[in-house]
Short mmCIF file of C-alpha atoms in Angstrom, two decimals:
data_model
loop_
_atom_site.label_atom_id
_atom_site.label_comp_id
_atom_site.label_asym_id
_atom_site.label_seq_id
_atom_site.Cartn_x
_atom_site.Cartn_y
_atom_site.Cartn_z
CA UNK D 187 -15.55 33.92 51.61
CA UNK D 188 -18.08 31.09 51.48
CA UNK D 189 -17.11 29.96 47.98
CA UNK D 190 -13.39 30.20 48.65
CA UNK D 191 -13.70 28.15 51.81
CA UNK D 192 -15.78 25.55 50.00
CA UNK D 193 -13.20 25.23 47.25
CA UNK D 194 -10.41 25.05 49.79
CA UNK D 195 -12.14 22.21 51.58
CA UNK D 196 -12.86 20.30 48.38
CA UNK D 197 -9.35 20.61 47.04
CA UNK D 198 -7.86 19.52 50.33
CA UNK D 199 -10.19 16.50 50.37
CA UNK D 200 -9.00 15.60 46.87
CA UNK D 201 -5.46 15.48 48.12
CA UNK D 202 -4.31 18.83 46.77
CA UNK D 203 -2.34 21.22 48.97
CA UNK D 204 -4.29 24.12 50.45
CA UNK D 205 -2.01 26.60 48.70
CA UNK D 206 -3.47 25.51 45.36
CA UNK D 207 -6.93 26.79 46.36
CA UNK D 208 -7.93 30.35 45.51
CA UNK D 209 -7.22 32.77 48.33
CA UNK D 210 -9.82 35.36 47.37
CA UNK D 211 -13.22 35.63 45.78
CA UNK D 212 -13.70 36.09 42.07
CA UNK D 213 -16.83 37.19 40.26
CA UNK D 214 -17.20 33.85 38.53
CA UNK D 215 -16.41 31.21 41.07
CA UNK D 216 -18.23 28.00 42.07
CA UNK D 217 -17.42 24.80 43.86
CA UNK D 218 -15.18 22.27 42.13
CA UNK D 219 -17.37 19.47 40.71
CA UNK D 220 -16.86 16.22 42.65
CA UNK D 221 -14.38 13.82 41.09
CA UNK D 222 -12.88 16.33 38.64
CA UNK D 223 -9.81 17.53 40.51
CA UNK D 224 -6.57 15.57 40.13
CA UNK D 225 -4.60 15.02 43.34
CA UNK D 226 -1.07 16.38 43.35
CA UNK D 227 0.21 12.78 43.56
CA UNK D 228 -1.34 9.47 42.55
CA UNK D 229 0.12 6.10 43.54
CA UNK D 230 -0.28 3.56 40.71
CA UNK D 231 1.32 0.39 39.34
CA UNK D 232 3.39 2.77 37.21
CA UNK D 233 4.78 4.50 40.31
CA UNK D 234 4.00 7.94 41.66
CA UNK D 235 2.34 10.30 39.20
CA UNK D 236 2.64 14.04 39.96
CA UNK D 237 0.36 16.94 38.90
CA UNK D 238 0.51 20.71 39.28
CA UNK D 239 -3.15 21.72 39.63
CA UNK D 240 -4.08 18.94 37.15
CA UNK D 241 -1.04 19.41 34.89
CA UNK D 242 1.22 16.32 34.64
CA UNK D 243 4.86 17.12 35.24
CA UNK D 244 7.41 16.10 32.59
CA UNK D 245 8.41 12.83 34.24
CA UNK D 246 4.78 11.81 34.74
CA UNK D 247 3.98 12.63 31.12
CA UNK D 248 6.84 10.44 29.89
CA UNK D 249 5.73 7.57 32.13
CA UNK D 250 2.18 7.81 30.81
CA UNK D 251 3.19 8.09 27.16
CA UNK D 252 5.38 5.00 27.53
CA UNK D 253 2.52 3.20 29.22
CA UNK D 254 0.00 4.22 26.55
CA UNK D 255 2.31 3.10 23.75
CA UNK D 256 2.89 -0.19 25.55
CA UNK D 257 -0.83 -0.77 26.18
CA UNK D 258 -1.68 -0.05 22.57
CA UNK D 259 1.14 -2.30 21.40
CA UNK D 260 -0.06 -5.25 23.50
CA UNK D 261 -3.62 -4.81 22.25
CA UNK D 262 -2.31 -4.43 18.71
CA UNK D 263 -0.43 -7.69 19.14
CA UNK D 264 -3.61 -9.53 20.09
CA UNK D 265 -5.60 -7.87 17.30
CA UNK D 266 -2.83 -8.76 14.84
CA UNK D 267 -2.78 -12.49 15.62
CA UNK D 268 -5.06 -13.26 12.62
CA UNK D 269 -3.16 -11.41 9.85
CA UNK D 270 0.27 -12.31 11.21
CA UNK D 271 -0.81 -15.96 11.43
CA UNK D 272 -1.81 -15.67 7.76
CA UNK D 273 1.36 -13.83 6.71
CA UNK D 274 3.71 -16.40 8.25
CA UNK D 275 1.73 -19.19 6.61
CA UNK D 276 1.70 -17.51 3.19
CA UNK D 277 5.35 -16.45 3.29
CA UNK D 278 6.41 -20.04 3.93
CA UNK D 279 4.22 -21.43 1.13
CA UNK D 280 4.91 -18.85 -1.60
CA UNK D 281 8.54 -19.90 -2.38
CA UNK D 282 7.42 -23.45 -3.22
CA UNK D 283 6.52 -22.55 -6.80
CA UNK D 284 5.10 -19.97 -9.21
CA UNK D 285 2.24 -17.97 -7.74
CA UNK D 286 -1.25 -18.99 -8.89
CA UNK D 287 0.20 -22.12 -10.47
CA UNK D 288 1.33 -24.09 -7.41
CA UNK D 289 -0.62 -26.41 -5.15
CA UNK D 290 1.19 -27.65 -2.04
CA UNK D 291 -0.33 -30.99 -1.00
CA UNK D 292 0.33 -33.49 1.79
CA UNK D 293 0.39 -36.72 -0.20
CA UNK D 294 1.51 -38.82 2.81
CA UNK D 295 -0.47 -36.68 5.30
CA UNK D 296 0.95 -34.14 7.75
CA UNK D 297 3.79 -35.34 9.98
CA UNK D 298 5.27 -33.79 13.16
CA UNK D 299 8.17 -32.38 11.11
CA UNK D 300 5.81 -29.88 9.51
CA UNK D 301 5.03 -26.98 11.86
CA UNK D 302 1.40 -26.08 11.09
CA UNK D 303 -1.05 -24.86 13.72
CA UNK D 304 -3.24 -27.83 14.78
CA UNK D 305 -3.09 -29.54 11.37
CA UNK D 306 -4.55 -33.05 11.17
CA UNK D 307 -3.02 -36.26 9.86
CA UNK D 308 -6.36 -37.86 8.91
CA UNK D 309 -7.02 -36.08 5.60
CA UNK D 310 -4.99 -34.84 2.63
CA UNK D 311 -4.58 -31.06 2.68
CA UNK D 312 -4.21 -28.98 -0.47
CA UNK D 313 -2.88 -25.66 0.81
CA UNK D 314 -2.86 -22.81 -1.74
CA UNK D 315 -2.28 -19.07 -1.55
CA UNK D 316 -3.63 -16.98 -4.42
CA UNK D 317 -2.57 -13.51 -5.58
CA UNK D 318 -5.11 -11.19 -7.24
CA UNK D 319 -2.86 -8.17 -7.83
CA UNK D 320 -2.78 -8.82 -11.57
CA UNK D 321 -6.54 -9.22 -11.90
CA UNK D 322 -9.37 -11.76 -11.61
CA UNK D 323 -8.55 -15.42 -11.22
CA UNK D 324 -10.55 -18.50 -12.16
CA UNK D 325 -10.26 -21.36 -9.66
CA UNK D 326 -11.42 -24.86 -10.62
CA UNK D 327 -12.21 -26.81 -7.45
CA UNK D 328 -12.07 -30.61 -7.59
CA UNK D 329 -14.97 -32.85 -6.48
CA UNK D 330 -15.23 -34.58 -3.11
CA UNK D 331 -13.25 -32.06 -1.08
CA UNK D 332 -14.07 -30.09 2.08
CA UNK D 333 -12.67 -26.59 1.79
CA UNK D 334 -12.80 -22.89 2.52
CA UNK D 335 -11.59 -19.45 1.49
CA UNK D 336 -10.35 -16.94 4.11
CA UNK D 337 -9.05 -13.45 3.31
CA UNK D 338 -5.75 -12.00 4.52
CA UNK D 339 -7.33 -10.61 7.70
CA UNK D 340 -8.55 -14.15 8.38
CA UNK D 341 -12.21 -13.46 7.70
CA UNK D 342 -14.28 -16.27 6.22
CA UNK D 343 -15.35 -15.65 2.61
CA UNK D 344 -16.94 -18.89 1.38
CA UNK D 345 -16.79 -22.66 1.62
CA UNK D 346 -15.91 -24.77 -1.38
CA UNK D 347 -16.61 -28.45 -1.88
CA UNK D 348 -18.96 -30.52 0.25
CA UNK D 349 -20.20 -27.64 2.43
CA UNK D 350 -19.94 -25.04 -0.33
CA UNK D 351 -22.32 -24.10 -3.15
CA UNK D 352 -20.88 -26.80 -5.45
CA UNK D 353 -22.01 -29.44 -2.87
CA UNK D 354 -18.92 -31.56 -3.42
CA UNK D 355 -19.31 -31.72 -7.20
CA UNK D 356 -16.51 -29.25 -7.84
CA UNK D 357 -16.65 -26.41 -10.34
CA UNK D 358 -15.38 -22.97 -11.31
CA UNK D 359 -15.19 -20.05 -8.90
CA UNK D 360 -14.24 -16.54 -10.06
CA UNK D 361 -12.15 -14.40 -7.68
CA UNK D 362 -12.29 -10.64 -8.29
CA UNK D 363 -9.63 -8.40 -6.70
CA UNK D 364 -10.48 -5.49 -4.40
CA UNK D 365 -11.92 -2.53 -6.29
CA UNK D 366 -12.51 -4.46 -9.50
CA UNK D 367 -14.62 -2.36 -11.90
CA UNK D 368 -14.21 -4.42 -15.06
CA UNK D 369 -16.77 -6.60 -16.71
CA UNK D 370 -18.02 -9.56 -14.67
CA UNK D 371 -19.23 -12.68 -16.51
CA UNK D 372 -22.76 -13.70 -15.54
CA UNK D 373 -22.60 -17.40 -16.34
CA UNK D 374 -20.26 -20.34 -16.04
CA UNK D 375 -19.28 -20.02 -12.39
CA UNK D 376 -20.50 -21.63 -9.21
CA UNK D 377 -19.83 -18.31 -7.44
CA UNK D 378 -18.30 -14.94 -8.31
CA UNK D 379 -16.38 -13.64 -5.28
CA UNK D 380 -15.50 -9.98 -4.73
CA UNK D 381 -12.51 -10.33 -2.46
CA UNK D 382 -11.72 -7.68 0.18
CA UNK D 383 -7.97 -8.52 0.06
CA UNK D 384 -5.50 -9.36 -2.70
CA UNK D 385 -4.25 -12.49 -0.95
CA UNK D 386 -6.90 -15.20 -0.40
CA UNK D 387 -6.07 -18.48 1.28
CA UNK D 388 -7.70 -21.48 -0.39
CA UNK D 389 -7.43 -24.78 1.45
CA UNK D 390 -9.31 -28.05 1.21
CA UNK D 391 -9.16 -31.58 2.53
CA UNK D 392 -9.65 -34.72 0.48
CA UNK D 393 -10.44 -37.96 2.23
CA UNK D 394 -8.93 -41.42 2.44
CA UNK D 395 -10.57 -44.37 0.69
CA UNK D 396 -10.11 -47.49 2.83
CA UNK D 397 -7.07 -45.83 4.35
CA UNK D 398 -5.60 -44.89 0.97
CA UNK D 399 -5.07 -41.18 0.11
CA UNK D 400 -4.38 -41.87 -3.59
CA UNK D 401 -7.94 -41.66 -5.02
CA UNK D 402 -8.50 -38.24 -3.44
CA UNK D 403 -5.09 -37.00 -4.56
CA UNK D 404 -5.81 -38.13 -8.12
CA UNK D 405 -9.06 -36.12 -8.16
CA UNK D 406 -7.25 -33.03 -6.90
CA UNK D 407 -4.52 -33.27 -9.54
CA UNK D 408 -6.97 -33.94 -12.35
CA UNK D 409 -9.45 -31.16 -11.62
CA UNK D 410 -7.55 -28.31 -9.91
CA UNK D 411 -6.64 -25.27 -12.02
CA UNK D 412 -5.95 -21.58 -11.39
CA UNK D 413 -5.79 -19.17 -14.35
CA UNK D 414 -6.56 -15.55 -15.26
CA UNK D 415 -10.05 -14.55 -16.41
CA UNK D 416 -10.15 -15.05 -20.16
CA UNK D 417 -7.35 -17.59 -20.02
CA UNK D 418 -7.35 -21.37 -20.15
CA UNK D 419 -6.29 -24.13 -17.74
CA UNK D 420 -2.57 -24.81 -17.63
CA UNK D 421 -0.52 -27.56 -16.06
CA UNK D 422 -0.25 -27.00 -12.31
CA UNK D 423 2.79 -27.53 -10.10
CA UNK D 424 2.21 -29.88 -7.15
CA UNK D 425 4.59 -29.89 -4.19
CA UNK D 426 4.39 -32.79 -1.73
CA UNK D 427 4.83 -31.14 1.67
CA UNK D 428 4.83 -34.53 3.40
CA UNK D 429 8.28 -35.19 1.96
CA UNK D 430 9.72 -31.78 2.86
CA UNK D 431 10.83 -32.70 6.38
CA UNK D 432 11.09 -29.62 8.59
CA UNK D 433 8.77 -26.89 7.32
CA UNK D 434 7.59 -24.00 9.50
CA UNK D 435 4.51 -21.83 8.92
CA UNK D 436 4.03 -20.51 12.48
CA UNK D 437 4.75 -16.83 13.11
CA UNK D 438 7.50 -15.63 15.46
CA UNK D 439 6.54 -13.95 18.73
CA UNK D 440 9.34 -11.36 18.92
CA UNK D 441 9.96 -8.06 17.14
CA UNK D 442 9.66 -9.84 13.77
CA UNK D 443 5.93 -10.14 14.54
CA UNK D 444 5.54 -6.41 13.85
CA UNK D 445 7.41 -6.65 10.56
CA UNK D 446 4.96 -9.31 9.38
CA UNK D 447 2.03 -7.14 10.45
CA UNK D 448 3.46 -4.18 8.56
CA UNK D 449 3.83 -6.36 5.46
CA UNK D 450 0.11 -7.17 5.51
CA UNK D 451 -0.94 -3.58 6.24
CA UNK D 452 1.12 -2.28 3.32
CA UNK D 453 0.02 -4.96 0.83
CA UNK D 454 -3.72 -4.87 1.45
CA UNK D 455 -6.19 -2.01 0.82
CA UNK D 456 -6.59 0.33 3.80
CA UNK D 457 -10.37 0.03 3.57
CA UNK D 458 -10.21 -3.75 3.97
CA UNK D 459 -9.54 -3.30 7.70
CA UNK D 460 -11.96 -1.79 10.21
CA UNK D 461 -11.05 1.73 11.46
CA UNK D 462 -10.62 0.81 15.13
CA UNK D 463 -8.13 -2.00 14.45
CA UNK D 464 -6.36 0.11 11.84
CA UNK D 465 -6.19 2.91 14.43
CA UNK D 466 -4.50 0.65 16.96
CA UNK D 467 -1.92 -0.37 14.36
CA UNK D 468 -1.37 3.26 13.30
CA UNK D 469 -0.87 4.30 16.94
CA UNK D 470 2.27 2.12 17.09
CA UNK D 471 3.58 3.27 13.71
CA UNK D 472 2.08 0.71 11.32
CA UNK D 473 -0.15 2.44 8.79
CA UNK D 474 -0.96 1.79 5.14
CA UNK D 475 1.17 3.86 2.77
CA UNK D 476 3.58 5.04 5.46
CA UNK D 477 7.01 3.70 6.45
CA UNK D 478 7.33 1.64 9.61
CA UNK D 479 10.41 3.14 11.24
CA UNK D 480 10.22 3.06 15.05
CA UNK D 481 12.98 4.77 16.99
CA UNK D 482 15.02 3.00 19.67
CA UNK D 483 12.49 3.83 22.39
CA UNK D 484 9.57 2.46 20.40
CA UNK D 485 11.48 -0.63 19.31
CA UNK D 486 12.09 -1.44 22.96
CA UNK D 487 8.41 -0.97 23.77
CA UNK D 488 7.32 -3.08 20.78
CA UNK D 489 9.72 -5.88 21.67
CA UNK D 490 8.43 -6.03 25.23
CA UNK D 491 4.83 -5.78 24.05
CA UNK D 492 5.39 -8.74 21.72
CA UNK D 493 6.66 -10.81 24.65
CA UNK D 494 3.73 -9.78 26.85
CA UNK D 495 1.28 -10.28 23.95
CA UNK D 496 2.50 -13.82 23.37
CA UNK D 497 2.33 -14.54 27.10
CA UNK D 498 -1.19 -13.13 27.20
CA UNK D 499 -2.34 -15.25 24.27
CA UNK D 500 -0.90 -18.34 25.96
CA UNK D 501 -2.71 -17.47 29.18
CA UNK D 502 -6.02 -17.01 27.35
CA UNK D 503 -5.52 -20.41 25.72
CA UNK D 504 -4.18 -22.46 28.62
CA UNK D 505 -5.79 -20.75 31.63
CA UNK D 506 -9.16 -20.15 30.09
CA UNK D 507 -11.80 -18.15 31.96
CA UNK D 508 -15.44 -17.87 30.95
CA UNK D 509 -17.96 -20.69 30.85
CA UNK D 510 -18.68 -20.03 27.17
CA UNK D 511 -15.35 -21.68 26.36
CA UNK D 512 -16.47 -25.06 27.71
CA UNK D 513 -18.70 -27.64 26.03
CA UNK D 514 -20.05 -29.11 29.28
CA UNK D 515 -20.48 -27.56 32.73
CA UNK D 516 -18.40 -30.18 34.52
CA UNK D 517 -15.72 -30.87 31.94
CA UNK D 518 -12.31 -29.75 30.67
CA UNK D 519 -13.35 -30.08 27.01
CA UNK D 520 -13.51 -26.72 25.25
CA UNK D 521 -15.02 -25.48 22.01
CA UNK D 522 -12.73 -24.31 19.23
CA UNK D 523 -14.95 -21.42 18.10
CA UNK D 524 -16.07 -19.26 21.02
CA UNK D 525 -18.93 -17.16 19.71
CA UNK D 526 -19.09 -18.96 16.37
CA UNK D 527 -16.91 -18.40 13.33
CA UNK D 528 -17.33 -14.62 13.80
CA UNK D 529 -16.19 -14.83 17.45
CA UNK D 530 -19.03 -12.75 18.88
CA UNK D 531 -20.70 -12.79 22.29
CA UNK D 532 -23.80 -11.41 20.55
CA UNK D 533 -24.39 -9.86 17.12
CA UNK D 534 -22.18 -6.82 16.79
CA UNK D 535 -20.11 -7.56 19.92
CA UNK D 536 -16.76 -9.28 19.44
CA UNK D 537 -15.58 -11.91 21.91
CA UNK D 538 -11.96 -10.77 22.08
CA UNK D 539 -10.69 -13.71 24.14
CA UNK D 540 -12.46 -16.17 21.85
CA UNK D 541 -10.75 -14.70 18.80
CA UNK D 542 -7.37 -14.53 20.56
CA UNK D 543 -7.69 -18.18 21.59
CA UNK D 544 -8.47 -19.40 18.08
CA UNK D 545 -5.97 -17.36 16.11
CA UNK D 546 -3.17 -18.25 18.52
CA UNK D 547 -3.99 -21.96 18.40
CA UNK D 548 -5.41 -22.80 14.99
CA UNK D 549 -6.02 -22.18 11.30
CA UNK D 550 -9.10 -22.28 9.09
CA UNK D 551 -12.19 -20.17 9.79
CA UNK D 552 -15.47 -21.51 8.43
CA UNK D 553 -18.99 -22.10 9.72
CA UNK D 554 -18.59 -25.74 8.63
CA UNK D 555 -16.32 -26.29 11.63
CA UNK D 556 -18.65 -24.83 14.24
CA UNK D 557 -22.30 -24.70 13.09
CA UNK D 558 -24.73 -27.56 13.46
CA UNK D 559 -24.44 -29.37 10.13
CA UNK D 560 -25.59 -32.91 10.80
CA UNK D 561 -23.61 -35.42 8.75
CA UNK D 562 -21.47 -32.70 7.14
CA UNK D 563 -18.44 -30.64 8.04
CA UNK D 564 -16.60 -31.31 11.28
CA UNK D 565 -16.73 -30.58 15.01
CA UNK D 566 -13.94 -30.19 17.54
CA UNK D 567 -13.33 -30.63 21.26
CA UNK D 568 -10.03 -29.32 22.67
CA UNK D 569 -8.31 -29.58 26.02
CA UNK D 570 -4.94 -28.95 27.64
CA UNK D 571 -6.01 -30.37 31.01
CA UNK D 572 -6.76 -33.65 32.71
CA UNK D 573 -9.99 -34.43 34.56
CA UNK D 574 -8.80 -32.53 37.63
CA UNK D 575 -7.75 -29.41 35.71
CA UNK D 576 -3.99 -30.07 35.82
CA UNK D 577 -1.83 -29.45 32.75
CA UNK D 578 -1.31 -32.57 30.63
CA UNK D 579 2.19 -33.76 31.52
CA UNK D 580 4.33 -35.60 28.98
CA UNK D 581 5.94 -37.62 31.75
CA UNK D 582 2.62 -39.01 33.02
CA UNK D 583 0.23 -41.63 31.61
CA UNK D 584 -3.43 -40.97 30.80
CA UNK D 585 -6.52 -42.63 29.38
CA UNK D 586 -9.39 -41.16 27.34
CA UNK D 587 -12.57 -43.25 27.21
CA UNK D 588 -14.84 -42.80 24.21
CA UNK D 589 -18.25 -44.42 24.78
CA UNK D 590 -19.66 -46.66 22.07
CA UNK D 591 -21.36 -45.22 19.00
CA UNK D 592 -19.19 -42.16 18.54
CA UNK D 593 -21.63 -39.90 16.64
CA UNK D 594 -19.95 -39.57 13.25
CA UNK D 595 -21.02 -40.41 9.72
CA UNK D 596 -17.43 -40.48 8.51
CA UNK D 597 -14.74 -40.92 11.19
CA UNK D 598 -13.24 -39.56 14.40
CA UNK D 599 -9.68 -38.92 15.55
CA UNK D 600 -7.65 -37.76 18.56
CA UNK D 601 -4.40 -35.89 17.83
CA UNK D 602 -1.82 -34.53 20.28
CA UNK D 603 -0.14 -31.13 19.95
CA UNK D 604 2.76 -29.26 21.55
CA UNK D 605 1.83 -26.36 23.83
CA UNK D 606 4.84 -24.51 22.44
CA UNK D 607 4.25 -24.73 18.68
CA UNK D 608 0.53 -25.71 18.73
CA UNK D 609 1.63 -28.20 16.06
CA UNK D 610 1.81 -31.98 16.28
CA UNK D 611 3.84 -33.29 19.20
CA UNK D 612 7.26 -34.58 18.10
CA UNK D 613 8.10 -38.10 19.29
CA UNK D 614 9.10 -41.43 17.71
CA UNK D 615 5.65 -41.65 16.11
CA UNK D 616 5.13 -40.37 12.57
CA UNK D 617 1.44 -39.89 13.34
CA UNK D 618 0.74 -38.85 16.97
CA UNK D 619 -2.91 -39.81 16.72
CA UNK D 620 -5.55 -42.50 17.11
CA UNK D 621 -8.40 -42.66 14.64
CA UNK D 622 -11.41 -44.78 13.69
CA UNK D 623 -9.80 -44.98 10.24
CA UNK D 624 -7.15 -47.31 11.66
CA UNK D 625 -7.52 -50.93 10.60
CA UNK D 626 -5.82 -52.04 13.83
CA UNK D 627 -7.92 -49.91 16.22
CA UNK D 628 -8.69 -51.76 19.45
CA UNK D 629 -12.40 -51.69 20.29
CA UNK D 630 -13.74 -52.83 23.65
CA UNK D 631 -16.38 -55.57 23.87
CA UNK D 632 -19.11 -53.00 24.49
CA UNK D 633 -18.11 -50.96 21.41
CA UNK D 634 -16.32 -48.23 23.34
CA UNK D 635 -12.70 -47.23 22.69
CA UNK D 636 -9.92 -46.32 25.11
CA UNK D 637 -7.12 -44.04 23.90
CA UNK D 638 -3.87 -44.01 25.88
CA UNK D 639 -1.23 -41.27 26.25
CA UNK D 640 2.16 -41.39 27.94
CA UNK D 641 5.90 -41.98 27.51
CA UNK D 642 5.37 -45.74 27.23
CA UNK D 643 2.58 -47.82 25.70
CA UNK D 644 0.44 -49.90 28.05
CA UNK D 645 0.90 -53.60 27.45
CA UNK D 646 -1.16 -54.72 24.45
CA UNK D 647 -2.45 -51.18 23.75
CA UNK D 648 0.14 -50.00 21.20
CA UNK D 649 -2.43 -49.38 18.44
CA UNK D 650 -4.44 -47.04 20.67
CA UNK D 651 -1.48 -45.22 22.22
CA UNK D 652 0.06 -41.81 21.51
CA UNK D 653 3.57 -41.20 22.80
CA UNK D 654 4.36 -38.13 24.92
CA UNK D 655 7.63 -36.50 26.02
CA UNK D 656 8.65 -36.12 29.68
CA UNK D 657 9.22 -32.49 30.56
CA UNK D 658 6.79 -31.21 27.94
CA UNK D 659 3.13 -30.29 28.26
CA UNK D 660 0.64 -31.01 25.49
CA UNK D 661 -2.93 -30.59 24.35
CA UNK D 662 -5.40 -32.76 22.47
CA UNK D 663 -8.11 -32.31 19.86
CA UNK D 664 -10.98 -34.72 19.37
CA UNK D 665 -12.30 -34.37 15.80
CA UNK D 666 -15.62 -35.65 14.49
CA UNK D 667 -16.12 -35.71 10.72
CA UNK D 668 -19.74 -35.82 9.66
CA UNK D 669 -20.99 -35.23 13.23
CA UNK D 670 -24.44 -36.62 14.10
CA UNK D 671 -27.26 -35.46 16.37
CA UNK D 672 -26.00 -37.08 19.61
CA UNK D 673 -22.98 -34.77 19.45
CA UNK D 674 -25.07 -31.65 19.09
CA UNK D 675 -27.70 -32.56 21.70
CA UNK D 676 -24.95 -33.80 24.04
CA UNK D 677 -26.58 -37.19 24.60
CA UNK D 678 -23.13 -38.58 23.72
CA UNK D 679 -20.03 -37.03 25.23
CA UNK D 680 -16.38 -38.06 25.49
CA UNK D 681 -14.82 -39.02 28.79
CA UNK D 682 -12.24 -36.80 30.44
CA UNK D 683 -8.52 -37.42 30.08
CA UNK D 684 -7.62 -39.20 33.33
CA UNK D 685 -4.28 -39.95 34.98
CA UNK D 686 -3.61 -43.68 35.23
CA UNK D 687 -0.08 -43.78 36.69
#
């Protein structure tokens, strides 16, 4: 009876009733391996789970299936932030004019009426979505722009303009659709791009000349063309988004989120998405070539998962953990790209929180916004907190001190954003920002600059003040265009945002 008694003791220790142990010897019988046996009951955050000699009862199985579907849905939500961000953006832009012939442009800069994730009001955006379903497309890029191409999954493809292969001279780029097997011209193009998705996003910024956007806009309108391979340039349609008033490109956080994800999954090649992410999406009913038709139970789970996913993304953004998010050890200023433009903690290892933070907060993935490129591209410092770590309160007054010699070749700016929409804060100001491009910027005697935030402007500081709204929290981005060495070696650093009331 030695083996039977041993098993009896082990099972009882594991929390199983003695009656579940064998009462007699068998020819093939050994001790239960440690840690293998399931107790008859397990107390968890899901409640009490019950097992019959390791077999979940029906109620336990239903609890665990619901939990697994919910877990996978929340993770799918976070993994889907990039393509759903893109889909909402594209779906808002596409109705503005004929596809591949329309260039939305902010001729009077972005205003708070336009809901775009962390857009700036310092440069003129040209914001185009292309469609390659009918074949290759020639894109003529204008000179003197700073731009990028991201695919529909929000992966960086190439830069165009100043940080791209045309070096700011402009030129022709050829976009080939997924799976293209036709002839590819060898000459006449700055780059030939084999796109992984049918829907590329092409965006660039042109710069002000002595505060005037017109020269840059004229270059864009003169030199921008999209046309099929073998075709010829045609007249383009330009839509001034600055004059549109309310215009939303930010995705919803409810059940509609899943419908946007399904749209992307159905429209793009299955092989354009990695198998693990595609597997998560398939596990909740979203799979290429198959209908998305959740039953009432799954709709309820997906709706709750969308709410929890949005709450999780907001927590990652506004209650950040991990020192890699911060620029300085003793500061509230954070980097925009955690783990670089690929969002990796090391090669081959994704930084999930870093990606979630960016795709919830922002648009535009390119190495030119995170790599050390002295005198080129741009760099960013972001914060939602004051010096002491408290949320920035629209009913309070604050000061940001920028020491002299801000390290930029071109210009710097500070713009305020809503924590709800992650778009420009909406107040009485058309431009909720302070910038070195301002002709009325107030500069201290020592060359430093103080920027003020609050419901009311400090006396005599109107030019350097951004209005805030009592009852609303906000965040700020410090941008440096053409950043110089003192930014990268940290010999120059911005002050913290400090309460002054």
